[in-house]
GROMACS .gro file of C-alpha atoms in nm:
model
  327
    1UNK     CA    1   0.000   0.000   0.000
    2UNK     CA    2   0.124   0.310  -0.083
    3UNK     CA    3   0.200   0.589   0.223
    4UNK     CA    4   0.234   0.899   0.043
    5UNK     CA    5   0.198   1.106   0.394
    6UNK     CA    6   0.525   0.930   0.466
    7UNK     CA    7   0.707   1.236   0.301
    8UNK     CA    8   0.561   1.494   0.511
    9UNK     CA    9   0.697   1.352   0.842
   10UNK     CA   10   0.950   1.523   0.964
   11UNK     CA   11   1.331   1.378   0.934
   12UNK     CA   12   1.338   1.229   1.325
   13UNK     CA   13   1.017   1.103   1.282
   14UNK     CA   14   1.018   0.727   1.150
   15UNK     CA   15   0.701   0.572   0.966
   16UNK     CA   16   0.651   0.357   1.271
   17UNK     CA   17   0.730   0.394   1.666
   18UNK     CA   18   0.747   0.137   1.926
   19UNK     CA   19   0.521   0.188   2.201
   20UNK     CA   20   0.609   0.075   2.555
   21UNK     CA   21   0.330  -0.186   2.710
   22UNK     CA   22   0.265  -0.060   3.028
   23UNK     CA   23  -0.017   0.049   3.234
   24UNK     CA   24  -0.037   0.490   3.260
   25UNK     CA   25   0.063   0.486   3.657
   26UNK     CA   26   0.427   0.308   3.551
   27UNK     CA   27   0.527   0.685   3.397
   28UNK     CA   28   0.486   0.827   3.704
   29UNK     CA   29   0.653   0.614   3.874
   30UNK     CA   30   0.930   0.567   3.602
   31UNK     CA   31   0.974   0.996   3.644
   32UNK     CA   32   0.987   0.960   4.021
   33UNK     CA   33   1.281   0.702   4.042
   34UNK     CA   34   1.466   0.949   3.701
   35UNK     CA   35   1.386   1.263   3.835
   36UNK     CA   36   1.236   1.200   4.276
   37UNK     CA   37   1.306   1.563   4.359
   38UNK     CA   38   1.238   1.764   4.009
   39UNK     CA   39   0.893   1.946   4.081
   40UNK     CA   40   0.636   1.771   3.886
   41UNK     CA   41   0.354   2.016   3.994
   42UNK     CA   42   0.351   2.364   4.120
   43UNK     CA   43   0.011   2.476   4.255
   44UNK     CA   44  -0.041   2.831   4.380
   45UNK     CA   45   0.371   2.860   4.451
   46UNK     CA   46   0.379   2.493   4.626
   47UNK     CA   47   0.638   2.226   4.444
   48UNK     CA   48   0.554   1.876   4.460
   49UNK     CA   49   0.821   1.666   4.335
   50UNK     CA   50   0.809   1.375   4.155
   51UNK     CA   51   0.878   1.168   4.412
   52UNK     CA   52   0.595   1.280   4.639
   53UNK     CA   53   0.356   1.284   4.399
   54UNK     CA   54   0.417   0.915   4.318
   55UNK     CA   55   0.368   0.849   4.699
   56UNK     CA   56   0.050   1.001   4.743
   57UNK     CA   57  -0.061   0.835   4.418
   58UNK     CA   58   0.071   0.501   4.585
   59UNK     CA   59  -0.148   0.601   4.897
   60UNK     CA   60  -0.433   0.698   4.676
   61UNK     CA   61  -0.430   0.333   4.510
   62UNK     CA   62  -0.423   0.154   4.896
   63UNK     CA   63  -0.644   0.381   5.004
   64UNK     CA   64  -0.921   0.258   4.703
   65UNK     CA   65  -0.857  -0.081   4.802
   66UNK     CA   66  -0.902  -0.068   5.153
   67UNK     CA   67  -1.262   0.082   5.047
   68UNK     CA   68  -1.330  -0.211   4.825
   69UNK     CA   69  -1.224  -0.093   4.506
   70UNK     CA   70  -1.095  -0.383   4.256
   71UNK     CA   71  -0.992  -0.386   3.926
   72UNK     CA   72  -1.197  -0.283   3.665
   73UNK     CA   73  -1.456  -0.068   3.900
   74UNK     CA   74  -1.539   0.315   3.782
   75UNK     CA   75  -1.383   0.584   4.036
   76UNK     CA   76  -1.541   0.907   3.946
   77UNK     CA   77  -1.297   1.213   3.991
   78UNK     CA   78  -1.532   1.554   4.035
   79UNK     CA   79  -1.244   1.808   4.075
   80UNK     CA   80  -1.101   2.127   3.937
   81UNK     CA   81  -0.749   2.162   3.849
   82UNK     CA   82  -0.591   2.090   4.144
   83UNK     CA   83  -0.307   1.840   4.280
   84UNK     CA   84  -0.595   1.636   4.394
   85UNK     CA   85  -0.683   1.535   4.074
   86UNK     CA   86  -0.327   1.413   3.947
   87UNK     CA   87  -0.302   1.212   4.270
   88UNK     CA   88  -0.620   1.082   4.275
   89UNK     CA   89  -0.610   0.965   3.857
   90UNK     CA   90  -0.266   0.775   3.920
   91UNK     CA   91  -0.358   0.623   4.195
   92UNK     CA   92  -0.691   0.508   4.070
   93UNK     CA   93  -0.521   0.363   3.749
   94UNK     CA   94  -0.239   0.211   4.025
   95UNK     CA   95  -0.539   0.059   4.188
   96UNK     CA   96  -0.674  -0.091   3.905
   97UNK     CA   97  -0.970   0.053   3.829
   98UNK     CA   98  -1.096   0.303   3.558
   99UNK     CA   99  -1.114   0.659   3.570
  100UNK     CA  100  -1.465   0.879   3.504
  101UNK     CA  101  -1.350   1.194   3.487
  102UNK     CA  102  -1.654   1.472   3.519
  103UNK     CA  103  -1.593   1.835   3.447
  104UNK     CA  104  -1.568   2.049   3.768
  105UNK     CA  105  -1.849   2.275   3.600
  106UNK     CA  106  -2.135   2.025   3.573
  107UNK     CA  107  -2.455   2.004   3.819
  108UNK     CA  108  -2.689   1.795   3.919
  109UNK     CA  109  -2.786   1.607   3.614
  110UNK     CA  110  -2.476   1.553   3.433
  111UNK     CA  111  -2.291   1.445   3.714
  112UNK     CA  112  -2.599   1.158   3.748
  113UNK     CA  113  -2.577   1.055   3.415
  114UNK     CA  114  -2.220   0.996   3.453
  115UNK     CA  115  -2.242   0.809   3.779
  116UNK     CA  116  -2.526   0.612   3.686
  117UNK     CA  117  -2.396   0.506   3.335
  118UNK     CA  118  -2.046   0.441   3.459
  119UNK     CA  119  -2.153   0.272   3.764
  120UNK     CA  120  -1.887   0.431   3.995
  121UNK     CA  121  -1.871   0.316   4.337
  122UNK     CA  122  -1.662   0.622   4.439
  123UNK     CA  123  -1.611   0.985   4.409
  124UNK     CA  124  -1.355   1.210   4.487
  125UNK     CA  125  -1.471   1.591   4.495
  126UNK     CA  126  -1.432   1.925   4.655
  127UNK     CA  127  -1.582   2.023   4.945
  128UNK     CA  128  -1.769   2.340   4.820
  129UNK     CA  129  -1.893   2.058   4.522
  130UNK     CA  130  -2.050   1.788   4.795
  131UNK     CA  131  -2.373   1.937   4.803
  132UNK     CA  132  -2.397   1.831   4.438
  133UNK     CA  133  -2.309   1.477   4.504
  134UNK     CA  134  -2.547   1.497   4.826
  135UNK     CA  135  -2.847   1.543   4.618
  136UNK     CA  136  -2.784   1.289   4.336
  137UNK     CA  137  -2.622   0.984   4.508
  138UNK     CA  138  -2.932   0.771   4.584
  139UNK     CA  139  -2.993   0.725   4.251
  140UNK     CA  140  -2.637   0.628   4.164
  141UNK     CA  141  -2.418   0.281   4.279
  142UNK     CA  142  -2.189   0.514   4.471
  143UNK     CA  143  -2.084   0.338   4.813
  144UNK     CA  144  -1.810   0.649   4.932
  145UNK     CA  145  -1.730   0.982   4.905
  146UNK     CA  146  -1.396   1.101   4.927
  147UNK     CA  147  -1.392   1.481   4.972
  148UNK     CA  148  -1.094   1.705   4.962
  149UNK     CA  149  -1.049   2.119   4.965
  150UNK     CA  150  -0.844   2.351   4.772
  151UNK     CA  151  -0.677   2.402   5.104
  152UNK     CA  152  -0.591   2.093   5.149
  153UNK     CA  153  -0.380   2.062   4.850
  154UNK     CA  154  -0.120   2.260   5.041
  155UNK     CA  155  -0.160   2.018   5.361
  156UNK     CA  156  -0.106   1.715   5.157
  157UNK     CA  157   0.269   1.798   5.175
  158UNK     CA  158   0.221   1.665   5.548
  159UNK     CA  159  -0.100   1.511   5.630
  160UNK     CA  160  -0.254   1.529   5.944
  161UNK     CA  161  -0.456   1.173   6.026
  162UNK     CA  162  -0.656   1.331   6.223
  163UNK     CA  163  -0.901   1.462   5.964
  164UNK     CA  164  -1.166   1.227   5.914
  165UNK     CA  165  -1.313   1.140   5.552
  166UNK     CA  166  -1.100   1.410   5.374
  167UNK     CA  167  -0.826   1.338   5.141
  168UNK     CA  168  -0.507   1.349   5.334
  169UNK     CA  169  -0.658   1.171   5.663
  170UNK     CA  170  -0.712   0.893   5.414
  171UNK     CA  171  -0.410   0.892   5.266
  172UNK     CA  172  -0.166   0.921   5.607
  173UNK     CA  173  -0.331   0.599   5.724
  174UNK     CA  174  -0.231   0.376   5.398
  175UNK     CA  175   0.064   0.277   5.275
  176UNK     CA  176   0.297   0.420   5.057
  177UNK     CA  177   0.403  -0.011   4.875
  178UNK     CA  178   0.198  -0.021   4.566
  179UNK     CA  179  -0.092  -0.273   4.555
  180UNK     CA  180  -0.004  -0.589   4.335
  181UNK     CA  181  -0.232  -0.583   4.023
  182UNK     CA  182  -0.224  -0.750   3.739
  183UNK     CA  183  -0.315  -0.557   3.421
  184UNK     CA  184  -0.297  -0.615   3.076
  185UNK     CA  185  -0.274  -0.232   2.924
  186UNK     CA  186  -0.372  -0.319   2.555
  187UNK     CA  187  -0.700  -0.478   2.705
  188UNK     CA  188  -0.787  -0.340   3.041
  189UNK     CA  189  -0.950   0.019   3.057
  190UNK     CA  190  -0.804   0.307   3.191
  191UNK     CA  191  -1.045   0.599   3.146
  192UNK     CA  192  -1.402   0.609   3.023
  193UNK     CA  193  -1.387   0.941   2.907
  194UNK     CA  194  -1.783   1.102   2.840
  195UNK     CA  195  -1.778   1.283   2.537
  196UNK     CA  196  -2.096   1.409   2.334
  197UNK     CA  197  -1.901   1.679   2.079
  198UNK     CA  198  -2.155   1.956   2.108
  199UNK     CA  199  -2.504   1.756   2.106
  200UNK     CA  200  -2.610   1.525   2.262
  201UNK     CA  201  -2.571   1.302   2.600
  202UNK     CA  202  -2.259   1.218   2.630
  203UNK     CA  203  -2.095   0.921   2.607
  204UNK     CA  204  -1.800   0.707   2.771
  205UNK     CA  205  -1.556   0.650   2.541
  206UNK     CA  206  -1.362   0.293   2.659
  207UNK     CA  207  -0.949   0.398   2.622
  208UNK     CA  208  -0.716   0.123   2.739
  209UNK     CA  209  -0.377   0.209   2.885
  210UNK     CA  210  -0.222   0.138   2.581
  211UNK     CA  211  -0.458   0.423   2.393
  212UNK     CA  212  -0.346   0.700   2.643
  213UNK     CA  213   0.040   0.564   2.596
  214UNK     CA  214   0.047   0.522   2.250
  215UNK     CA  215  -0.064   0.932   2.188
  216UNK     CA  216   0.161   1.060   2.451
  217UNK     CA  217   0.448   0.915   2.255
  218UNK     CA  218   0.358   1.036   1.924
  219UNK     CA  219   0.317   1.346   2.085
  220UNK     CA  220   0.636   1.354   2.284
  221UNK     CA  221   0.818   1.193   1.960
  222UNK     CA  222   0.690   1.458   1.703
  223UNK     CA  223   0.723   1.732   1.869
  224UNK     CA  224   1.071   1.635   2.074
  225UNK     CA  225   1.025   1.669   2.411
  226UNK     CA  226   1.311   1.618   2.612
  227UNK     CA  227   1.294   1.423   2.885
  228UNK     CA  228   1.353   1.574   3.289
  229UNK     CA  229   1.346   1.917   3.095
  230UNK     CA  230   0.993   2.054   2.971
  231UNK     CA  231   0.815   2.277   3.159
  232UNK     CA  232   0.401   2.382   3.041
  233UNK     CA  233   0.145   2.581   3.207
  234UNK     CA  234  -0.190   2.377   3.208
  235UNK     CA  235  -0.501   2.616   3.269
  236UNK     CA  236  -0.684   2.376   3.031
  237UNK     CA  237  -0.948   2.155   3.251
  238UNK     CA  238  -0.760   1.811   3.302
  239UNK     CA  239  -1.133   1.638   3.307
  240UNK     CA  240  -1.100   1.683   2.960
  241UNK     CA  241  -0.912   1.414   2.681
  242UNK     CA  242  -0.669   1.726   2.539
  243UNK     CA  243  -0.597   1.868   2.901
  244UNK     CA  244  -0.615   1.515   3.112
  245UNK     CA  245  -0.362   1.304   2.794
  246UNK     CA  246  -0.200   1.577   2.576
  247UNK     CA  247  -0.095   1.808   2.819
  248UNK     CA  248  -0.109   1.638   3.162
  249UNK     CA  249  -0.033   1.244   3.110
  250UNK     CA  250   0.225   1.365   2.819
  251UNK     CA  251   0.400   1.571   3.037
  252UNK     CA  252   0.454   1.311   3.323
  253UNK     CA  253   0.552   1.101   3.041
  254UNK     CA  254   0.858   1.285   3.005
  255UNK     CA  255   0.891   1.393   3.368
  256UNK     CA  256   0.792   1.751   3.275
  257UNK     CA  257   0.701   2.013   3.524
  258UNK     CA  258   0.313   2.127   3.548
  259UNK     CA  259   0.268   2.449   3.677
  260UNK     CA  260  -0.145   2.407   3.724
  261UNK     CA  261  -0.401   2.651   3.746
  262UNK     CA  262  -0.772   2.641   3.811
  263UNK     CA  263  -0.923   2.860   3.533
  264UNK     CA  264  -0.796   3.074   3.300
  265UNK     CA  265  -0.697   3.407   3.354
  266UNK     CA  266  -0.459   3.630   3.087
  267UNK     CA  267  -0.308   3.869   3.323
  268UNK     CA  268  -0.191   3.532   3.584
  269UNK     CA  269  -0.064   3.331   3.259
  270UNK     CA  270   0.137   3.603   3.150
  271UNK     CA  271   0.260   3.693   3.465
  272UNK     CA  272   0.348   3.264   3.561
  273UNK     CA  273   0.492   3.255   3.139
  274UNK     CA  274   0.781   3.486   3.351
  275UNK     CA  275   0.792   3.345   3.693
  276UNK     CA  276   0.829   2.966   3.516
  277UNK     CA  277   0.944   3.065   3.204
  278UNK     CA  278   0.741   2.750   3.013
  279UNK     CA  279   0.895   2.542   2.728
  280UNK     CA  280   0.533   2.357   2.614
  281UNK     CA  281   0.266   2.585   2.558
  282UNK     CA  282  -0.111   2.475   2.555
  283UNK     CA  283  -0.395   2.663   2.433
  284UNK     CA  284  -0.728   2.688   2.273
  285UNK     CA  285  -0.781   3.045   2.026
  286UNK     CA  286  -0.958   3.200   2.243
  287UNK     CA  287  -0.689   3.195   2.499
  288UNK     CA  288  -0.455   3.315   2.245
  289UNK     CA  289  -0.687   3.591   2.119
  290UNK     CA  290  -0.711   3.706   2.481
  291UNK     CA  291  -0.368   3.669   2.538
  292UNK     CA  292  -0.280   3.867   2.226
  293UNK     CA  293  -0.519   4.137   2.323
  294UNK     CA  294  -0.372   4.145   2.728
  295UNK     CA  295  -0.179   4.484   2.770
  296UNK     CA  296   0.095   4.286   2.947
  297UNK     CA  297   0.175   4.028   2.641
  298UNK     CA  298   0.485   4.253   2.535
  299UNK     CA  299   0.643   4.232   2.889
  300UNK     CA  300   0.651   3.803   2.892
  301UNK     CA  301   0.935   3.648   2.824
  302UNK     CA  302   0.838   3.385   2.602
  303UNK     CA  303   1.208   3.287   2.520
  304UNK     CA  304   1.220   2.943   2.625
  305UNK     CA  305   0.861   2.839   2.462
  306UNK     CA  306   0.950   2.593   2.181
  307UNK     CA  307   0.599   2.429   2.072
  308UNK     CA  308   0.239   2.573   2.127
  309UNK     CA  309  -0.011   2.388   2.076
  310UNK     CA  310  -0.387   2.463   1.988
  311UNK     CA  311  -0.666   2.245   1.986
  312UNK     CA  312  -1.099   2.241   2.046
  313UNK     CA  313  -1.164   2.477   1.775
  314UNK     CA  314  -0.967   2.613   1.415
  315UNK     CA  315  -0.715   2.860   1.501
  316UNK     CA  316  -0.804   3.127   1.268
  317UNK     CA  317  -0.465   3.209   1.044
  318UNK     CA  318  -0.433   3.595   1.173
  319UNK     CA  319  -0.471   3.440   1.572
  320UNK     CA  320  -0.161   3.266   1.449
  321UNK     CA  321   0.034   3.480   1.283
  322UNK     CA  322   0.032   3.756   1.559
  323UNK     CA  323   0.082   3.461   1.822
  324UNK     CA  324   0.420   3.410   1.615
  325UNK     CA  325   0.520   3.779   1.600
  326UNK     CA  326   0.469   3.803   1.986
  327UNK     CA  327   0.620   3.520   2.059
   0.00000   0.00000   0.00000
């Protein structure tokens, strides 16, 4: 068969790539033992190295298991950005069971249908989201509730076992030895990631640990990321495919350093594009169009930025060509 597109790859890029078969949680742990004290996330000015995000994701998958959780059962994760989330998705997928990611943003009735058609047994949310959960979970199969703060995600540098059904108390009382489970990652599920495009009820897409691996390494192959070195600003919800495998999962992939925020704000990206001085970029146009249009876009340093990406929507050609003369 012929492969014309062959000639538009780029000369690193070979026609084919081998993919390692392992399960997501492994590159984590692979960028903790490479890199244990380079910051893998920085939340609100707090580092959390690699290494201590691979124990709490350890604790995360013990602490799932002491609650019952085996392989194969739906944990739902109802969170914003936050280093909640990260901890809690690795150590579901450490656990064994699947991710169900739901969008910080929904309400009452989305959050149902994704409980009820995933069949989650537990969710992990914020405090100020409970009442949500509170008013929907008799009609759902969900046995716990594991509830955490934006606070907290400061705390969980040294948690106090004292708290009682919040995040860290959890964690402080389980061990940091990863549970043994046997996965096969080209057949067991990782996420079941609810999609609708812009109609419809959505629906959970089935992606195997070998579907998230195999994009993060074209990704990290195209566009040559080096490893222990990138660093990207993710304002992008991870709940989402392009925020939770492109940007996040990609970047632990190659033991990159996440400097997270919550929502997106111009003025704070501009102002954290000097303080961290990114390598990655990740957008959507309208980020870049109100980035372009910030007074403060002449004053970042944008120096070290070698690949921005855009994605959700076409980037309209003049978005683009400004974004280059900026940057």
């Amino acid at each position: 068969m012929d492969k014309p597109w062959y000639k538009f790859y780029p000369p690193h890029v070979s026609p084919s790539l081998d993919y390692p078969v392992r399960p997501v949680f492994e590159n984590l742990k692979l960028a903790a033992g490479k890199f244990p004290e380079r910051p893998g996330v920085i939340y609100q000015g707090v580092e959390y190295s690699y290494n201590r995000l691979w124990e709490l994701a350890a604790r995360m998958a013990n602490t799932l298991r002491r609650l019952g959780v085996g392989k194969g059962d739906r944990v739902a994760i109802y969170l914003p950005n936050i280093p909640q989330f990260i901890i809690a998705y690795y150590g579901i997928l450490a656990s064994g069971a699947v991710t169900v990611a739901c969008n910080a943003m929904y309400r009452e009735k989305e959050i149902e249908h994704l409980l009820r058609d995933s069949g989650a047994k537990i969710i992990i949310t914020l405090d100020e989201l409970k009442p949500v959960v509170d008013a929907i979970r008799d009609e759902t199969d969900v046995e716990h509730v594991i509830v955490t703060s934006r606070d907290e995600a400061l705390s969980l540098m040294s948690p106090d076992s004292a708290l009682e059904n919040i995040m860290a108390g959890l964690l402080s009382e389980s061990s940091a030895e990863l549970p043994e489970v046997e996965l096969n990652p080209k057949e067991d599920l990782a996420v079941l990631q609810y999609t609708g495009g812009t109609t419809g009820t959505p629906k959970g897409a089935m992606l195997t640990h070998y579907n998230l691996i195999v994009d993060q390494v074209q990704e990290a192959t195209w566009f040559e990321f080096r490893e222990g070195e990138e660093t990207a600003i993710i304002f992008l919800p991870v709940s989402h495919i392009y925020g939770m495998n492109w940007c996040m999962n990609t970047m632990i992939l190659v033991a990159g350093t996440i400097v997270l925020m919550e929502r997106f704000e111009p003025g704070k990206v501009l102002e954290f594009v000097n303080q961290y001085r990114p390598t990655i970029f990740y957008g959507v146009p309208t980020a870049y169009i109100a980035l372009l249009d910030h007074p403060d876009v002449k004053k970042a340093d944008f120096s070290r930025m070698r690949t921005c990406f855009s994605a959700a929507a076409p980037l309209p050609p003049e978005v683009r060509r400004r974004w280059k003369e900026v940057t």
